[in-house]
Amino acid sequence: MGLANTLLGSGDIQCAQSDYNLAESAYTQALEIYTRIREGEGLCQANALYRLGEVYLHQSQYSRAASSYYKAKEIYTDRGSNQGQAKALVGLGKIYRRQSQFEKAAASFVEARMLHAGSGHEEGQADASCSLGELYSCQSMYDEAELAYEKAIKLYTRVGHARGQVLAWSCLKSTSCRRLEDTKAKLSSQKAEDLSAIIDTCSEKAEDLSAIIDMGEKAKELSAITDTRSKKAEELSTVMLKKAEELSAIIDTCKKAKELSAITDTRSKKAEVLSAFINMCEKAKELSAITDTRSQKAEELSAITGTRSKKAEELSAIIDMHKKAKELSASIDVCEKELSAITDTLSQKAEALAAIIDMCTKAKELSANIDTCSEKAEELSAIIDTRSKKAKALSAIIDMCKKAKELSANIDTCCKKGQELYSSIDDKARADALYDRGKDYRLKSKYAEAALSYNEAREIYASLGDLQGQADVSYDLGQVYHLQSNYTDAVSSYTNAKGIYKAIRKDKGQGNALFCLGVIHLHRCNHLEAAASFDEAESIYTLIEYEEGQANALFSLGMAYHRQSKYSKAVSFYNKAKQIYARTGNANGEANVFYRLGELYCRQSNYIDAESSYNNASEAFLGSDPNRGQVHVLCGLGELHCHRSDWSNAKSSYEEALSISTGIDYKEGQANAKYGLAMAFYQESNDTKAESFYEEAREIYANIRHEEGEANALYCLGQVCLRRSDYINAASFYARAQEIYAHIGYNEGQTNASDGLQEVFRLQFTSTQSK
């Protein structure tokens, strides 16, 4: 029992130092002891299971974490521990949130909050409310998120939990930023900063007080030592007398020992045999310890391998963006030719309408002359009313005048309709001009101006009822938002374009919009939605025999299954795409397939095939994009060496990639290479160089508006600071990463940054308590 408690405490210390492998070992041993004891130790067993769940959650081993939390919850339930059940439910909720099972996560957090409320544990209620707020924020349910955070703040305030208030205010600030409510965001940020300042002041005073208390305790200890020494001096004389008596008895015993010596000689041989056997047992134990150590190192290597695989996925989105840019350029050339033909036709119609309007003007002049004649005819009728023949003739003339007036009215109506038609042609030309201007701005990377022109063009197309124009503008507007990493608006624009293209039966347009939606879903780790979009796009492309689109959709389907670890399906789709790329002579497409296969084999620890695929990619890139392609391959090889824990070769690959990128001024390649170098140095525990390269990569990502890359670098900087217990800077980096992840809608990244912040606050609290 005592040993189990010691192991549990040791595991807590290792967790606080982020050494999760050692913590797992300690908790597992404690759990085994508690399980053997059984009698009356159910809660201890549950506590060990819960701690194991926390370790597995930090290691992203979600199935093992869920199993531990479930078992702990069952024991807590049997023992009637509401708080235990609640904390196990919160752990399960975190797993569901990371797996995007939002309904299950919400149910777990709500149940946890109710259990805490039932047991009067307000701090637990606040923690559960905070977790609920983060969950709602991930789903863009901002009203619900704000209510949850506000409730958490009230509860933390009531129990005097300052660090909890800081966390809740920071989360509330992030939510306000996503809703573009700057005033609320500033207020929340100010509250969080004020509370942090108070906490820092209290921590300093607590340290001073602790030092004073330590001095008092040392003075007491010194006094006690002095008293003890005086007593020991008195006792020593008494002891000396007793020792003299004992010495006499020992002499008598020695005489008896000589008699026993003869007997002892016969037993010595047996003792030597027994000693040799004991030595063999000790060597067996040493061998067992060595085996355990190697097993632990194997587990650590597995954890490192899992971490590296995530970074390889980020490169796929980058390659897709370059490929889309090339496709977009080709599409623009075709559209310009079509628009030129349309403009010529419109000019001819405008000339015809101008001729009609001239005729209408002449008709109006004729009508005015007829009115004058009518008036004169009426005057003449008054003079010669006595002459019936002439009167009848004049009457006929008057009838003709009336008919001429009716004809004039019809001519006016025709004129108005002609003017309206001319006006509509003028609006169409203006919309087309705005659309062209938007394209020009987009190509120059002036995205704000492009969006403004596109939106104005879309309004005019909508007023004219021009569905084709609306669809084209919506699609291009989606491209602009996509390039800005504004995924929410991009999805809205692509979805709008897809619906219109479907309604007017423009299959290729519908397929392109579906493909772009798939790319965004893939980037946001919504793999099921991504696969569905790519699959539908591929069906359309196959139907219209558009091979380039078909190959791209198959390649992207491979990526979607690749990221779900469904490797056999991924390989199948990659190979289908490669066949089409080879048939159509698309060397860049083939190179990208080889590159992704290299990543896949690397994730499966099939390093021989991975290296072979990377070499094939390098050869294929020579026929399309040799310099940039070589940068991608070198970064992939760097990742491969990291999986093998071969940090020296990993750094060599990244350094070569950095050299090539710098030579061709390829900014994104420079950032990726520096990010890889930082990872290698971090694994070697060289935090100084790791921090330097992460910061350089972050700066480049920020300059080229690569928001995900910037957020990833910020998150890793937080990890570096956390490892050296620099909690203030760690919290700052995590918070900045969380804001960017929230802005681009990357839920998994947002969750990781949030967990990092919570870890900082937990370690700060533990550090304060230990003092």
XYZ file of N, CA, C and O in Angstrom, residues 512-576:
260
model
N -15.704 21.541 -59.861
C -14.629 22.378 -59.323
C -14.975 22.909 -57.932
O -14.123 22.950 -57.044
N -16.236 23.339 -57.753
C -16.658 23.858 -56.442
C -16.608 22.755 -55.391
O -16.165 22.967 -54.248
N -17.059 21.538 -55.759
C -16.997 20.402 -54.829
C -15.553 20.078 -54.462
O -15.241 19.780 -53.301
N -14.669 20.116 -55.446
C -13.258 19.821 -55.191
C -12.661 20.821 -54.196
O -11.954 20.439 -53.259
N -12.940 22.101 -54.392
C -12.419 23.135 -53.491
C -12.980 22.979 -52.079
O -12.274 23.194 -51.090
N -14.255 22.609 -51.974
C -14.840 22.342 -50.651
C -14.094 21.193 -49.972
O -13.824 21.222 -48.768
N -13.763 20.164 -50.756
C -13.010 19.034 -50.209
C -11.652 19.448 -49.681
O -11.210 18.984 -48.624
N -10.978 20.345 -50.407
C -9.653 20.817 -49.975
C -9.747 21.516 -48.621
O -8.921 21.298 -47.722
N -10.785 22.348 -48.447
C -10.947 23.051 -47.166
C -11.264 22.061 -46.046
O -10.706 22.138 -44.940
N -12.173 21.106 -46.295
C -12.500 20.103 -45.277
C -11.247 19.313 -44.889
O -11.039 19.003 -43.709
N -10.415 18.998 -45.864
C -9.190 18.245 -45.594
C -8.250 19.069 -44.720
O -7.646 18.549 -43.779
N -8.155 20.354 -45.035
C -7.272 21.237 -44.272
C -7.749 21.373 -42.828
O -6.935 21.489 -41.910
N -9.077 21.328 -42.617
C -9.628 21.472 -41.263
C -9.783 20.132 -40.556
O -10.402 20.039 -39.516
N -9.206 19.079 -41.166
C -9.230 17.723 -40.577
C -10.633 17.130 -40.513
O -10.893 16.228 -39.714
N -11.564 17.630 -41.337
C -12.893 17.016 -41.460
C -12.811 15.977 -42.581
O -13.277 16.186 -43.700
N -12.173 14.843 -42.265
C -11.778 13.900 -43.309
C -12.969 13.229 -43.988
O -12.932 12.955 -45.189
N -14.026 12.939 -43.230
C -15.195 12.284 -43.832
C -15.866 13.203 -44.849
O -16.227 12.779 -45.957
N -16.044 14.506 -44.457
C -16.656 15.468 -45.372
C -15.769 15.686 -46.605
O -16.262 15.830 -47.726
N -14.442 15.701 -46.379
C -13.506 15.883 -47.499
C -13.636 14.733 -48.492
O -13.740 14.954 -49.707
N -13.656 13.491 -47.979
C -13.761 12.318 -48.856
C -15.061 12.350 -49.655
O -15.079 12.028 -50.848
N -16.154 12.765 -48.996
C -17.451 12.823 -49.681
C -17.420 13.842 -50.825
O -17.929 13.575 -51.928
N -16.824 15.012 -50.575
C -16.739 16.051 -51.618
C -15.869 15.601 -52.787
O -16.232 15.765 -53.957
N -14.709 15.018 -52.485
C -13.809 14.554 -53.549
C -14.456 13.436 -54.372
O -14.310 13.383 -55.600
N -15.166 12.549 -53.678
C -15.808 11.420 -54.368
C -16.876 11.927 -55.352
O -16.965 11.465 -56.494
N -17.688 12.903 -54.909
C -18.733 13.461 -55.780
C -18.112 14.213 -56.958
O -18.594 14.109 -58.097
N -17.025 14.954 -56.682
C -16.342 15.685 -57.759
C -15.765 14.706 -58.783
O -15.871 14.921 -59.998
N -15.165 13.608 -58.291
C -14.570 12.614 -59.189
C -15.622 11.981 -60.099
O -15.399 11.750 -61.290
N -16.831 11.722 -59.550
C -17.924 11.143 -60.351
C -18.324 12.085 -61.487
O -18.556 11.655 -62.623
N -18.400 13.383 -61.174
C -18.773 14.380 -62.198
C -17.691 14.472 -63.268
O -17.978 14.477 -64.473
N -16.424 14.545 -62.838
C -15.315 14.649 -63.797
C -15.272 13.429 -64.721
O -14.986 13.547 -65.923
N -15.534 12.241 -64.150
C -15.544 11.011 -64.957
C -16.663 11.069 -65.989
O -16.493 10.678 -67.150
N -17.844 11.580 -65.568
C -19.007 11.668 -66.448
C -18.738 12.576 -67.646
O -19.138 12.275 -68.776
N -18.046 13.695 -67.410
C -17.793 14.653 -68.503
C -16.429 14.411 -69.163
O -16.002 15.210 -70.001
N -15.751 13.321 -68.740
C -14.462 12.915 -69.311
C -13.400 14.008 -69.172
O -12.645 14.303 -70.092
N -13.348 14.600 -67.978
C -12.340 15.626 -67.672
C -11.243 14.926 -66.859
O -11.307 14.831 -65.637
N -10.205 14.428 -67.558
C -9.211 13.553 -66.924
C -8.354 14.275 -65.886
O -8.015 13.698 -64.856
N -7.993 15.505 -66.142
C -7.169 16.241 -65.181
C -7.891 16.384 -63.840
O -7.326 16.130 -62.777
N -9.174 16.779 -63.908
C -9.962 16.893 -62.684
C -10.139 15.547 -62.007
O -10.074 15.435 -60.772
N -10.359 14.496 -62.815
C -10.536 13.146 -62.268
C -9.287 12.713 -61.500
O -9.379 12.184 -60.391
N -8.108 12.935 -62.078
C -6.848 12.549 -61.421
C -6.651 13.331 -60.125
O -6.257 12.761 -59.091
N -6.937 14.636 -60.152
C -6.768 15.456 -58.941
C -7.706 15.000 -57.830
O -7.327 14.981 -56.652
N -8.946 14.650 -58.190
C -9.913 14.194 -57.194
C -9.485 12.852 -56.596
O -9.594 12.630 -55.381
N -8.986 11.936 -57.433
C -8.505 10.630 -56.940
C -7.302 10.817 -56.014
O -7.206 10.170 -54.963
N -6.391 11.709 -56.393
C -5.215 11.995 -55.566
C -5.653 12.543 -54.200
O -5.140 12.131 -53.147
N -6.614 13.455 -54.208
C -7.089 14.057 -52.955
C -7.854 13.047 -52.102
O -7.796 13.099 -50.866
N -8.587 12.137 -52.742
C -9.226 11.046 -51.987
C -8.171 10.208 -51.274
O -8.355 9.794 -50.122
N -7.064 9.962 -51.961
C -5.954 9.239 -51.330
C -5.452 9.963 -50.090
O -5.201 9.345 -49.053
N -5.347 11.289 -50.178
C -4.891 12.069 -49.019
C -5.883 11.991 -47.863
O -5.493 11.898 -46.693
N -7.192 12.042 -48.172
C -8.214 11.976 -47.124
C -8.125 10.652 -46.363
O -8.200 10.618 -45.130
N -7.974 9.544 -47.089
C -7.861 8.237 -46.421
C -6.490 8.080 -45.754
O -6.373 7.422 -44.709
N -5.471 8.678 -46.336
C -4.121 8.667 -45.749
C -4.174 9.262 -44.342
O -3.639 8.688 -43.389
N -4.852 10.390 -44.208
C -4.897 11.081 -42.908
C -5.804 10.367 -41.901
O -5.730 10.631 -40.707
N -6.661 9.481 -42.382
C -7.476 8.664 -41.473
C -6.777 7.346 -41.134
O -7.354 6.487 -40.474
N -5.524 7.197 -41.610
C -4.724 5.973 -41.404
C -5.337 4.763 -42.093
O -5.075 3.620 -41.707
N -6.160 4.990 -43.130
C -6.696 3.889 -43.937
C -5.768 3.727 -45.146
O -6.058 4.156 -46.258
N -4.624 3.084 -44.872
C -3.518 3.125 -45.817
C -3.779 2.342 -47.109
O -3.348 2.758 -48.181
N -4.459 1.199 -47.014
C -4.685 0.408 -48.232
C -5.558 1.178 -49.218
O -5.285 1.198 -50.429
N -6.614 1.843 -48.712
C -7.470 2.659 -49.589
C -6.682 3.828 -50.159
O -6.819 4.180 -51.342
N -5.858 4.453 -49.315
C -5.066 5.606 -49.773
C -4.140 5.205 -50.917
O -4.059 5.891 -51.941
N -3.438 4.071 -50.763
C -2.517 3.600 -51.808
C -3.266 3.332 -53.112
O -2.805 3.668 -54.202
N -4.479 2.737 -52.992
C -5.282 2.425 -54.177
C -5.627 3.697 -54.961
O -5.455 3.757 -56.182
N -6.084 4.736 -54.256
C -6.460 5.987 -54.934
C -5.223 6.710 -55.483
O -5.266 7.301 -56.571
N -4.113 6.686 -54.727
C -2.879 7.310 -55.219
C -2.458 6.673 -56.547
O -2.069 7.374 -57.500
N -2.495 5.340 -56.616
C -2.055 4.640 -57.828
C -2.982 4.922 -59.018
O -2.522 5.057 -60.158
N -4.314 5.020 -58.762
C -5.247 5.361 -59.842
C -4.944 6.756 -60.394
O -4.976 6.977 -61.613
